[in-house]
């Protein structure tokens, strides 16, 4: 069964010899074709993979690529950092393969800035990433391109400028003080805290207040509020979908529920709709203290209004994105502080 394969100027033919043996006579032609395709795919992966100017992470397997080393979505950030230290030092760039898709990872600030300057005219987000983000109803600034990106940026920008951020300080101070009081009491008894779990609570509470005006107070609560559980579930879902080679979430009726994310997405979307409704009666944007309040007010008075779904998408984008990145940054900072041997801990304490 000849399987032609073309790569640039190289044409390679994979073939299987025929056999008259009885043991081969019962082999299904479908099995033969599947075997040929499998061999072609493996050969393509190892023999014809495009060479690049930057390092490629080795041990990439057919179909799954380097994903087998990550194991779970929660481990992806740790693994990206590990690969950056190992392969990204010289160029600030390295390449990985995830489920058959090649990704170029930028791990140095100057390289990242070069690429960011080309957005959104020359550099576009990966189509699977955009589809995955939109599938969790976060169709906002992070997933948009072209004219939609400009419109989303124009709407979100004023709510994130310096004057606006100053308005969020009281909420940040309130939640941070709660955490300090909690840790102080634990320290009196010689107890310990799980830093990454505490950072999740800290930034979930901060994001709830500054983006939606909701005080979850998970820092002091013994249980977990539904919106907090839904946010965590949606975050895991979107990462899993970003790495999927198949857009299964677009399957009618059942697609959103195949990975268990559908119910959390619906719950979180309903929560954001209720937040928007709460601020919808505002007649001006003076005296606002939340991101949602600001953009809802601006959208009401804007001639080029964002549709409801994009409003929900922008609020969810900020809610999801700020929580995840802040947790990662602060947890890493605490870890570096914990292992520091230069006296930095004593200096900060003073």
XYZ file of N, CA, C and O in Angstrom, residues 130-330:
804
model
N -7.434 30.331 20.763
C -8.578 31.228 20.682
C -9.885 30.475 20.861
O -10.787 30.912 21.567
N -9.979 29.325 20.204
C -11.204 28.533 20.310
C -11.417 28.023 21.732
O -12.540 28.038 22.246
N -10.319 27.587 22.378
C -10.423 27.073 23.748
C -10.863 28.164 24.715
O -11.732 27.949 25.575
N -10.281 29.361 24.584
C -10.647 30.475 25.472
C -12.092 30.888 25.252
O -12.846 31.123 26.197
N -12.515 30.955 23.997
C -13.898 31.318 23.708
C -14.876 30.265 24.191
O -16.008 30.573 24.535
N -14.431 29.014 24.218
C -15.326 27.934 24.639
C -15.709 28.022 26.110
O -16.706 27.438 26.529
N -14.920 28.751 26.908
C -15.250 28.938 28.326
C -15.854 30.326 28.560
O -15.853 30.856 29.664
N -16.350 30.917 27.463
C -17.035 32.222 27.486
C -16.120 33.381 27.868
O -16.589 34.398 28.377
N -14.805 33.223 27.632
C -13.866 34.312 27.895
C -13.459 34.995 26.596
O -12.283 35.247 26.338
N -14.454 35.264 25.754
C -14.204 35.884 24.463
C -13.987 37.379 24.652
O -14.843 38.209 24.361
N -12.800 37.715 25.169
C -12.476 39.105 25.438
C -11.126 39.469 24.858
O -10.704 38.932 23.827
N -10.432 40.359 25.521
C -9.175 40.904 25.025
C -8.135 39.832 24.744
O -7.365 39.915 23.792
N -8.083 38.778 25.552
C -7.060 37.747 25.416
C -7.229 36.934 24.142
O -6.245 36.490 23.540
N -8.484 36.709 23.707
C -8.738 35.836 22.564
C -9.056 36.590 21.283
O -9.138 35.987 20.220
N -9.229 37.899 21.357
C -9.678 38.656 20.182
C -8.517 39.047 19.280
O -7.363 39.087 19.708
N -8.842 39.340 18.033
C -7.868 39.782 17.050
C -8.487 40.913 16.222
O -9.690 41.119 16.215
N -7.635 41.648 15.497
C -8.104 42.652 14.563
C -8.946 43.745 15.200
O -8.614 44.287 16.251
N -10.075 44.070 14.550
C -10.941 45.157 15.016
C -11.549 44.851 16.378
O -11.746 45.760 17.204
N -11.839 43.576 16.649
C -12.376 43.209 17.965
C -11.353 43.484 19.063
O -11.701 43.936 20.156
N -10.077 43.188 18.772
C -9.016 43.443 19.745
C -8.923 44.930 20.064
O -8.794 45.324 21.226
N -8.993 45.772 19.043
C -8.934 47.215 19.255
C -10.111 47.693 20.098
O -9.963 48.531 20.998
N -11.287 47.154 19.817
C -12.472 47.548 20.568
C -12.387 47.094 22.016
O -12.701 47.852 22.947
N -11.935 45.864 22.234
C -11.794 45.344 23.598
C -10.746 46.122 24.379
O -10.917 46.418 25.561
N -9.629 46.460 23.704
C -8.569 47.215 24.369
C -9.054 48.610 24.750
O -8.752 49.121 25.845
N -9.809 49.245 23.841
C -10.332 50.588 24.117
C -11.289 50.578 25.303
O -11.331 51.525 26.089
N -12.040 49.471 25.447
C -12.997 49.387 26.543
C -12.321 49.013 27.859
O -12.671 49.537 28.916
N -11.336 48.123 27.804
C -10.701 47.640 29.037
C -9.606 48.567 29.538
O -9.368 48.648 30.747
N -8.928 49.260 28.631
C -7.778 50.088 28.993
C -8.028 51.094 30.104
O -7.283 51.137 31.095
N -9.095 51.928 29.992
C -9.324 52.923 31.034
C -9.554 52.328 32.423
O -9.272 52.976 33.433
N -10.070 51.114 32.481
C -10.321 50.471 33.780
C -9.059 49.883 34.380
O -9.078 49.395 35.517
N -7.944 49.955 33.621
C -6.683 49.395 34.108
C -5.556 50.425 34.122
O -4.400 50.059 34.313
N -5.896 51.699 33.905
C -4.844 52.717 33.946
C -4.481 53.053 35.394
O -5.074 52.524 36.341
N -3.510 53.926 35.584
C -2.989 54.209 36.925
C -4.070 54.759 37.856
O -4.184 54.339 39.015
N -4.879 55.672 37.348
C -5.928 56.266 38.182
C -6.931 55.216 38.638
O -7.421 55.263 39.785
N -7.241 54.285 37.760
C -8.194 53.230 38.116
C -7.608 52.264 39.130
O -8.281 51.842 40.073
N -6.335 51.904 38.938
C -5.697 50.953 39.843
C -5.658 51.498 41.270
O -5.832 50.750 42.243
N -5.446 52.811 41.411
C -5.434 53.423 42.746
C -6.769 53.192 43.456
O -6.804 52.984 44.676
N -7.853 53.177 42.699
C -9.172 52.947 43.296
C -9.310 51.521 43.848
O -10.170 51.257 44.678
N -8.484 50.602 43.347
C -8.570 49.215 43.793
C -7.744 48.945 45.047
O -7.866 47.871 45.651
N -6.904 49.895 45.443
C -5.998 49.676 46.573
C -6.715 49.293 47.871
O -6.259 48.403 48.591
N -7.823 49.952 48.247
C -8.493 49.581 49.507
C -8.900 48.106 49.551
O -8.792 47.457 50.604
N -9.356 47.575 48.420
C -9.743 46.158 48.377
C -8.522 45.262 48.551
O -8.569 44.248 49.274
N -7.423 45.631 47.896
C -6.191 44.845 48.020
C -5.691 44.873 49.464
O -5.292 43.848 50.022
N -5.747 46.063 50.075
C -5.289 46.223 51.462
C -6.167 45.407 52.415
O -5.662 44.750 53.338
N -7.476 45.421 52.195
C -8.406 44.691 53.058
C -8.083 43.196 53.079
O -7.951 42.588 54.150
N -7.948 42.601 51.902
C -7.710 41.155 51.812
C -6.317 40.803 52.330
O -6.146 39.797 53.044
N -5.321 41.619 52.014
C -3.956 41.348 52.471
C -3.864 41.397 53.988
O -3.195 40.557 54.615
N -4.532 42.350 54.606
C -4.549 42.433 56.073
C -5.175 41.192 56.691
O -4.742 40.713 57.745
N -6.214 40.690 56.071
C -6.840 39.454 56.563
C -5.842 38.295 56.549
O -5.771 37.508 57.498
N -5.067 38.212 55.468
C -4.095 37.127 55.364
C -2.986 37.281 56.406
O -2.576 36.293 57.032
N -2.517 38.514 56.603
C -1.459 38.762 57.596
C -1.948 38.389 58.992
O -1.232 37.753 59.773
N -3.171 38.778 59.330
C -3.741 38.440 60.637
C -3.849 36.920 60.807
O -3.542 36.376 61.874
N -4.264 36.248 59.754
C -4.401 34.789 59.808
C -3.051 34.126 60.018
O -2.888 33.251 60.877
N -2.046 34.544 59.237
C -0.722 33.941 59.347
C -0.067 34.272 60.687
O 0.675 33.462 61.232
N -0.340 35.453 61.213
C 0.223 35.832 62.516
C -0.280 34.909 63.604
O 0.490 34.463 64.478
N -1.584 34.597 63.561
C -2.163 33.689 64.557
C -1.599 32.280 64.415
O -1.316 31.605 65.414
N -1.419 31.838 63.193
C -0.858 30.502 62.966
C 0.584 30.433 63.464
O 1.019 29.450 64.068
N 1.334 31.519 63.235
C 2.741 31.561 63.641
C 2.901 31.526 65.153
O 3.884 30.983 65.675
N 1.930 32.092 65.891
C 2.002 32.089 67.351
C 2.033 30.681 67.915
O 2.651 30.418 68.949
N 1.359 29.777 67.228
C 1.291 28.386 67.683
C 2.338 27.510 66.994
O 2.288 26.273 67.111
N 3.238 28.157 66.253
C 4.281 27.388 65.566
C 3.763 26.585 64.399
O 4.368 25.583 64.005
N 2.632 27.006 63.835
C 2.033 26.270 62.733
C 2.689 26.565 61.395
O 3.625 27.369 61.304
N 2.222 25.913 60.367
C 2.736 26.124 59.015
C 1.563 26.455 58.086
O 0.399 26.185 58.408
N 1.890 27.042 56.939
C 0.865 27.324 55.926
C 1.313 26.738 54.588
O 2.510 26.645 54.324
N 0.348 26.331 53.785
C 0.621 25.866 52.425
C 0.558 27.093 51.525
O -0.519 27.596 51.225
N 1.711 27.592 51.114
C 1.789 28.900 50.458
C 0.948 28.976 49.185
O 0.230 29.957 48.972
N 1.044 27.964 48.308
C 0.313 28.061 47.043
C -1.201 28.059 47.257
O -1.941 28.756 46.565
N -1.686 27.299 48.263
C -3.116 27.303 48.561
C -3.554 28.651 49.132
O -4.625 29.166 48.805
N -2.714 29.226 49.963
C -3.041 30.523 50.554
C -3.028 31.632 49.492
O -3.837 32.559 49.547
N -2.127 31.525 48.523
C -2.087 32.516 47.448
C -3.322 32.410 46.555
O -3.823 33.408 46.043
N -3.816 31.194 46.363
C -5.052 31.023 45.604
C -6.198 31.774 46.285
O -6.974 32.480 45.623
N -6.297 31.624 47.592
C -7.362 32.300 48.332
C -7.174 33.816 48.304
O -8.135 34.577 48.113
N -5.927 34.261 48.503
C -5.642 35.694 48.531
C -6.072 36.368 47.234
O -6.817 37.365 47.253
N -5.629 35.827 46.101
C -5.888 36.507 44.832
C -7.290 36.243 44.297
O -7.805 37.037 43.507
N -7.900 35.164 44.724
C -9.305 34.968 44.383
C -10.155 36.044 45.065
O -11.047 36.647 44.454
N -9.854 36.301 46.338
C -10.595 37.339 47.079
C -10.335 38.726 46.509
O -11.259 39.539 46.374
N -9.070 39.018 46.166
C -8.737 40.323 45.590
C -9.427 40.493 44.238
O -10.039 41.539 43.955
N -9.360 39.470 43.383
C -9.992 39.560 42.068
C -11.499 39.698 42.179
O -12.125 40.438 41.408
N -12.079 38.977 43.128
C -13.518 39.080 43.322
C -13.948 40.494 43.651
O -14.966 40.996 43.157
N -13.159 41.177 44.486
C -13.496 42.540 44.895
C -13.222 43.564 43.798
O -14.070 44.413 43.502
N -12.043 43.517 43.182
C -11.690 44.592 42.248
C -12.290 44.398 40.859
O -12.476 45.370 40.134
N -12.629 43.163 40.490
C -13.208 42.964 39.165
C -14.730 42.827 39.195
O -15.399 43.197 38.232
N -15.267 42.281 40.286
C -16.712 42.024 40.329
C -17.423 42.662 41.511
O -18.656 42.640 41.566
N -16.676 43.193 42.481
C -17.317 43.784 43.648
C -17.906 42.758 44.595
O -18.813 43.071 45.379
N -17.396 41.525 44.567
C -17.891 40.443 45.420
C -16.820 40.052 46.428
O -15.675 39.806 46.059
N -17.209 40.002 47.700
C -16.265 39.638 48.762
C -16.424 38.160 49.095
O -17.282 37.771 49.883
N -15.580 37.312 48.484
C -15.659 35.874 48.726
C -15.139 35.507 50.114
O -15.625 34.575 50.745
N -14.125 36.219 50.584
C -13.493 35.995 51.884
C -13.097 34.531 52.083
O -13.335 33.942 53.132
N -12.465 33.937 51.069
C -11.992 32.559 51.204
C -10.764 32.472 52.107
O -10.435 31.390 52.594
N -10.079 33.593 52.319
C -8.908 33.611 53.203
C -9.296 33.162 54.604
O -8.563 32.412 55.256
N -10.441 33.619 55.083
C -10.865 33.277 56.439
C -11.930 32.192 56.486
O -12.179 31.615 57.553
N -12.557 31.914 55.347
C -13.650 30.934 55.324
C -13.104 29.516 55.414
O -12.035 29.211 54.881
N -13.869 28.660 56.064
C -13.459 27.257 56.189
C -13.801 26.474 54.926
O -13.102 25.560 54.539
N -14.893 26.868 54.253
C -15.290 26.202 53.023
C -14.848 26.987 51.797
O -14.041 27.897 51.877
N -15.404 26.630 50.644
C -15.084 27.314 49.397
C -16.370 27.752 48.721
O -17.287 26.949 48.560
N -16.466 29.018 48.356
C -17.665 29.518 47.690
C -17.750 28.926 46.293
O -16.746 28.545 45.691
N -18.985 28.831 45.769
C -19.201 28.161 44.488
C -18.437 28.834 43.352
O -17.866 28.161 42.492
N -18.417 30.172 43.329
C -17.709 30.884 42.258
C -16.219 30.556 42.272
O -15.577 30.462 41.223
N -15.649 30.374 43.461
C -14.233 30.043 43.584
C -13.961 28.650 43.011
O -12.984 28.439 42.277
N -14.816 27.700 43.315
C -14.664 26.345 42.785
C -14.823 26.333 41.272
O -14.085 25.660 40.556
N -15.793 27.120 40.790
C -16.034 27.186 39.356
C -14.853 27.818 38.625
O -14.459 27.356 37.550
N -14.274 28.856 39.219
C -13.127 29.528 38.601
C -11.952 28.571 38.470
O -11.276 28.522 37.440
N -11.694 27.800 39.516
C -10.601 26.835 39.486
C -10.849 25.772 38.418
O -9.937 25.393 37.670
N -12.091 25.309 38.327
C -12.443 24.285 37.347
C -12.314 24.818 35.927
O -11.780 24.138 35.042
N -12.771 26.047 35.696
C -12.682 26.649 34.366
C -11.224 26.858 33.966
O -10.845 26.635 32.811
N -10.380 27.266 34.914
C -8.963 27.441 34.629
C -8.311 26.152 34.175
O -7.523 26.135 33.219
N -8.639 25.063 34.847
C -8.090 23.758 34.467
C -8.623 23.331 33.091
O -7.879 22.815 32.256
N -9.908 23.606 32.859
C -10.533 23.214 31.597
C -9.903 23.924 30.412
O -9.609 23.306 29.384
N -9.683 25.225 30.536
C -9.162 25.985 29.390
C -7.733 25.573 29.055
O -7.364 25.505 27.876
N -6.922 25.248 30.051
C -5.551 24.777 29.784
C -5.592 23.437 29.056
O -4.869 23.206 28.080
N -6.455 22.536 29.512
C -6.579 21.223 28.886
C -7.021 21.371 27.431
O -6.495 20.698 26.533
N -7.958 22.283 27.187
C -8.455 22.469 25.824
C -7.427 23.132 24.915
O -7.369 22.853 23.723
N -6.622 24.024 25.476
C -5.573 24.677 24.685
C -4.588 23.651 24.119
O -4.020 23.849 23.041
N -4.385 22.555 24.841
C -3.414 21.539 24.442
C -4.037 20.419 23.629
O -3.328 19.508 23.189
N -5.340 20.460 23.428
C -6.020 19.377 22.721
C -5.887 19.536 21.210
O -6.079 20.635 20.676
N -5.583 18.450 20.489
C -5.504 18.537 19.024
C -6.882 18.508 18.365
O -7.011 18.752 17.169
N -7.911 18.183 19.140
C -9.282 18.075 18.614
C -10.169 19.078 19.339
O -10.169 19.138 20.566
N -10.957 19.828 18.588
C -11.862 20.819 19.177
C -13.174 20.139 19.572
O -14.250 20.461 19.064
N -13.093 19.206 20.485
C -14.259 18.413 20.873
C -15.346 19.245 21.531
O -16.525 18.876 21.539
N -14.993 20.404 22.086
C -15.967 21.241 22.785
C -17.001 21.847 21.832
O -18.006 22.368 22.277
N -16.736 21.785 20.530
C -17.687 22.313 19.551
C -18.731 21.287 19.122
O -19.619 21.613 18.326
N -18.628 20.071 19.636
C -19.638 19.056 19.319
C -20.972 19.505 19.909
O -21.049 19.829 21.098
N -22.026 19.564 19.101
C -23.327 20.046 19.611
C -23.807 19.258 20.823
O -23.626 18.041 20.905
N -24.387 19.967 21.775
C -25.043 19.440 22.974
C -24.077 18.868 24.014
O -24.123 19.226 25.187
N -23.183 17.961 23.590
C -22.370 17.252 24.581
C -20.930 17.747 24.677
O -20.223 17.438 25.643
N -20.472 18.512 23.675
C -19.059 18.878 23.608
C -18.539 19.585 24.848
O -17.429 19.302 25.322
N -19.325 20.514 25.405
C -18.882 21.286 26.569
C -18.756 20.434 27.822
O -18.112 20.843 28.795
N -19.368 19.260 27.821
C -19.407 18.458 29.045
C -18.486 17.236 28.994
O -18.387 16.502 29.983
N -17.817 17.025 27.858
C -16.978 15.840 27.725
C -15.794 15.854 28.686
O -15.316 14.800 29.103
N -15.283 17.042 29.029
C -14.170 17.141 29.973
C -14.625 17.604 31.353
O -13.802 17.915 32.219
N -15.934 17.662 31.552
C -16.470 18.053 32.853
C -16.504 19.548 33.096
O -16.875 19.979 34.192
N -16.137 20.349 32.101
C -16.059 21.792 32.321
C -17.346 22.555 32.109
O -17.487 23.693 32.560
N -18.312 21.954 31.434
C -19.529 22.655 31.044
C -20.312 23.259 32.195
O -20.775 24.406 32.126
N -20.469 22.506 33.276
C -21.278 22.990 34.405
C -20.610 24.179 35.096
O -21.275 25.154 35.463
N -19.289 24.113 35.267
C -18.567 25.223 35.889
C -18.618 26.461 35.007
O -18.762 27.586 35.492
N -18.492 26.269 33.687
C -18.558 27.395 32.753
C -19.913 28.076 32.836
O -20.008 29.311 32.909
N -20.972 27.280 32.855
C -22.324 27.841 32.953
C -22.524 28.590 34.263
O -23.111 29.679 34.288
N -22.033 28.011 35.351
C -22.188 28.644 36.663
C -21.440 29.957 36.764
O -21.959 30.956 37.279
N -20.199 29.982 36.252
C -19.388 31.198 36.318
C -19.956 32.281 35.405
O -19.947 33.467 35.758
N -20.471 31.880 34.241
C -21.089 32.838 33.326
C -22.320 33.475 33.959
O -22.538 34.688 33.852
N -23.119 32.661 34.626
C -24.303 33.186 35.313
C -23.908 34.168 36.408
O -24.551 35.211 36.593
N -22.835 33.876 37.121
C -22.335 34.776 38.162
C -21.951 36.130 37.565
O -22.292 37.185 38.117
N -21.244 36.123 36.420
C -20.828 37.374 35.776
C -22.044 38.144 35.270
O -22.094 39.383 35.351
N -23.036 37.439 34.759
C -24.267 38.102 34.302
C -24.954 38.822 35.455
O -25.475 39.932 35.303
N -24.958 38.200 36.617
C -25.562 38.825 37.796
C -24.769 40.050 38.235
O -25.349 41.054 38.670
N -23.446 39.976 38.117
C -22.599 41.128 38.445
C -22.903 42.287 37.500
O -23.049 43.444 37.920
N -23.006 41.999 36.204
C -23.305 43.037 35.222
C -24.667 43.664 35.474
O -24.837 44.884 35.369
N -25.627 42.833 35.822
C -26.969 43.346 36.115
C -26.960 44.269 37.331
O -27.667 45.271 37.381
N -26.111 43.937 38.290
C -26.013 44.747 39.509
C -25.526 46.154 39.188
O -25.986 47.134 39.799
N -24.603 46.265 38.244
C -24.036 47.573 37.902
C -24.758 48.275 36.751
O -24.423 49.406 36.415
N -25.734 47.597 36.169
C -26.369 48.143 34.976
C -27.174 49.414 35.241
O -27.434 50.195 34.320
N -27.581 49.650 36.465
C -28.386 50.827 36.786
C -27.550 52.073 37.057
O -28.094 53.150 37.281
N -26.242 51.929 37.025
C -25.367 53.082 37.222
C -25.514 54.039 36.040
O -25.555 53.623 34.887
N -25.563 55.334 36.305
C -25.742 56.326 35.239
C -24.449 57.013 34.854
O -24.389 57.727 33.873
N -23.369 56.839 35.630
C -22.073 57.429 35.268
C -20.962 56.541 35.808
O -21.212 55.586 36.533
N -19.736 56.834 35.397
C -18.603 56.007 35.827
C -17.763 56.696 36.895
O -16.606 56.372 37.078
N -18.344 57.651 37.580
C -17.642 58.311 38.676
C -17.847 57.517 39.962
O -18.936 57.057 40.252
N -16.808 57.410 40.746
C -16.929 56.745 42.036
C -16.917 55.233 41.958
O -17.211 54.571 42.943
N -16.583 54.664 40.798
C -16.552 53.212 40.678
C -15.372 52.648 41.463
O -14.353 53.308 41.653
N -15.498 51.412 41.886
C -14.413 50.742 42.613
C -14.094 49.376 42.030
O -13.269 48.656 42.573
N -14.751 48.997 40.930
C -14.516 47.686 40.324
C -14.355 47.813 38.812
O -14.867 48.741 38.180
N -13.671 46.838 38.246
C -13.468 46.773 36.796
C -14.796 46.616 36.074
O -15.068 47.315 35.083
N -15.636 45.691 36.555
C -16.923 45.437 35.896
C -17.794 46.684 35.907
O -18.439 47.013 34.901
N -17.832 47.383 37.025
C -18.638 48.599 37.134
C -18.185 49.646 36.122
O -19.006 50.321 35.487
N -16.878 49.764 35.945
C -16.319 50.753 35.017
C -16.701 50.446 33.580
O -17.199 51.323 32.849
N -16.479 49.210 33.120
C -16.721 48.928 31.703
C -18.212 48.832 31.387
O -18.624 49.152 30.270
N -19.031 48.394 32.358
C -20.482 48.391 32.137
C -20.975 49.815 31.942
O -21.780 50.114 31.051
N -20.492 50.723 32.777
C -20.872 52.134 32.673
C -20.395 52.740 31.361
O -21.130 53.471 30.681
N -19.137 52.431 30.975
C -18.598 52.962 29.725
C -19.369 52.432 28.527
O -19.635 53.160 27.569
N -19.718 51.168 28.553
C -20.407 50.556 27.420
C -21.794 51.153 27.206
O -22.274 51.256 26.071
N -22.432 51.550 28.297
C -23.761 52.144 28.188
C -23.715 53.475 27.452
O -24.642 53.823 26.712
N -22.649 54.227 27.651
C -22.552 55.559 27.045
C -21.765 55.570 25.748
O -21.619 56.616 25.116
N -21.247 54.421 25.327
C -20.424 54.348 24.124
C -21.301 54.114 22.898
O -22.217 53.290 22.927
N -20.996 54.818 21.808
C -21.757 54.634 20.575
C -21.462 53.284 19.918
O -22.320 52.693 19.265
N -20.215 52.801 20.082
C -19.804 51.517 19.519
C -19.822 50.476 20.631
O -18.790 50.073 21.162
N -21.017 50.029 20.990
C -21.194 49.161 22.159
C -20.690 47.740 21.907
O -20.808 47.201 20.800
N -20.137 47.141 22.964
C -19.788 45.727 22.920
C -21.038 44.898 23.146
O -21.863 45.227 24.009
N -21.221 43.794 22.399
C -22.342 42.896 22.687
C -22.185 42.257 24.060
O -21.079 42.187 24.603
N -23.277 41.778 24.602
C -23.282 41.224 25.962
C -22.252 40.115 26.129
O -21.550 40.063 27.144
N -22.142 39.229 25.128
C -21.231 38.099 25.260
C -19.781 38.551 25.359
O -18.990 37.967 26.095
N -19.426 39.623 24.630
C -18.061 40.134 24.708
C -17.819 40.866 26.023
O -16.694 40.876 26.545
N -18.849 41.491 26.570
C -18.718 42.108 27.895
C -18.429 41.032 28.940
O -17.526 41.165 29.768
N -19.201 39.951 28.881
C -18.970 38.824 29.786
C -17.556 38.280 29.584
O -16.832 37.995 30.547
N -17.146 38.160 28.311
C -15.825 37.632 27.994
C -14.702 38.471 28.563
O -13.718 37.936 29.082
N -14.828 39.792 28.496
C -13.771 40.666 29.016
C -13.682 40.621 30.538
O -12.586 40.644 31.106
N -14.828 40.558 31.207
C -14.808 40.461 32.672
C -14.221 39.115 33.098
O -13.369 39.043 33.995
N -14.642 38.035 32.427
C -14.108 36.708 32.752
C -12.617 36.615 32.435
O -11.865 35.968 33.168
N -12.193 37.264 31.347
C -10.772 37.251 30.986
C -9.931 37.847 32.107
O -8.907 37.280 32.517
N -10.348 39.008 32.612
C -9.606 39.662 33.690
C -9.689 38.856 34.989
O -8.701 38.705 35.718
N -10.868 38.330 35.260
C -11.091 37.557 36.478
C -10.210 36.308 36.487
O -9.492 36.028 37.457
N -10.251 35.561 35.366
C -9.453 34.330 35.263
C -7.963 34.624 35.185
O -7.154 34.062 35.930
N -7.603 35.522 34.241
C -6.201 35.774 33.964
C -5.442 36.380 35.127
O -4.336 35.958 35.459
N -6.047 37.381 35.777
C -5.352 38.047 36.874
C -5.146 37.105 38.053
O -4.101 37.128 38.712
N -6.112 36.272 38.315
C -6.004 35.336 39.437
C -4.876 34.341 39.199
O -4.012 34.132 40.052
N -4.852 33.741 38.012
C -3.870 32.705 37.707
C -2.450 33.253 37.692
O -1.541 32.687 38.308
N -2.236 34.372 36.989
C -0.879 34.916 36.881
C -0.376 35.439 38.220
O 0.808 35.304 38.539
N -1.264 36.041 39.006
C -0.849 36.575 40.305
C -0.463 35.457 41.265
O 0.522 35.570 42.002
N -1.229 34.381 41.249
C -0.916 33.227 42.105
C 0.461 32.675 41.756
O 1.295 32.425 42.629
N 0.699 32.499 40.457
C 1.979 31.946 40.008
C 3.143 32.857 40.401
O 4.161 32.395 40.930
N 2.984 34.165 40.155
C 4.071 35.112 40.441
C 4.377 35.193 41.933
O 5.540 35.151 42.348
N 3.334 35.307 42.753
C 3.550 35.485 44.186
C 4.052 34.197 44.845
O 4.899 34.248 45.744
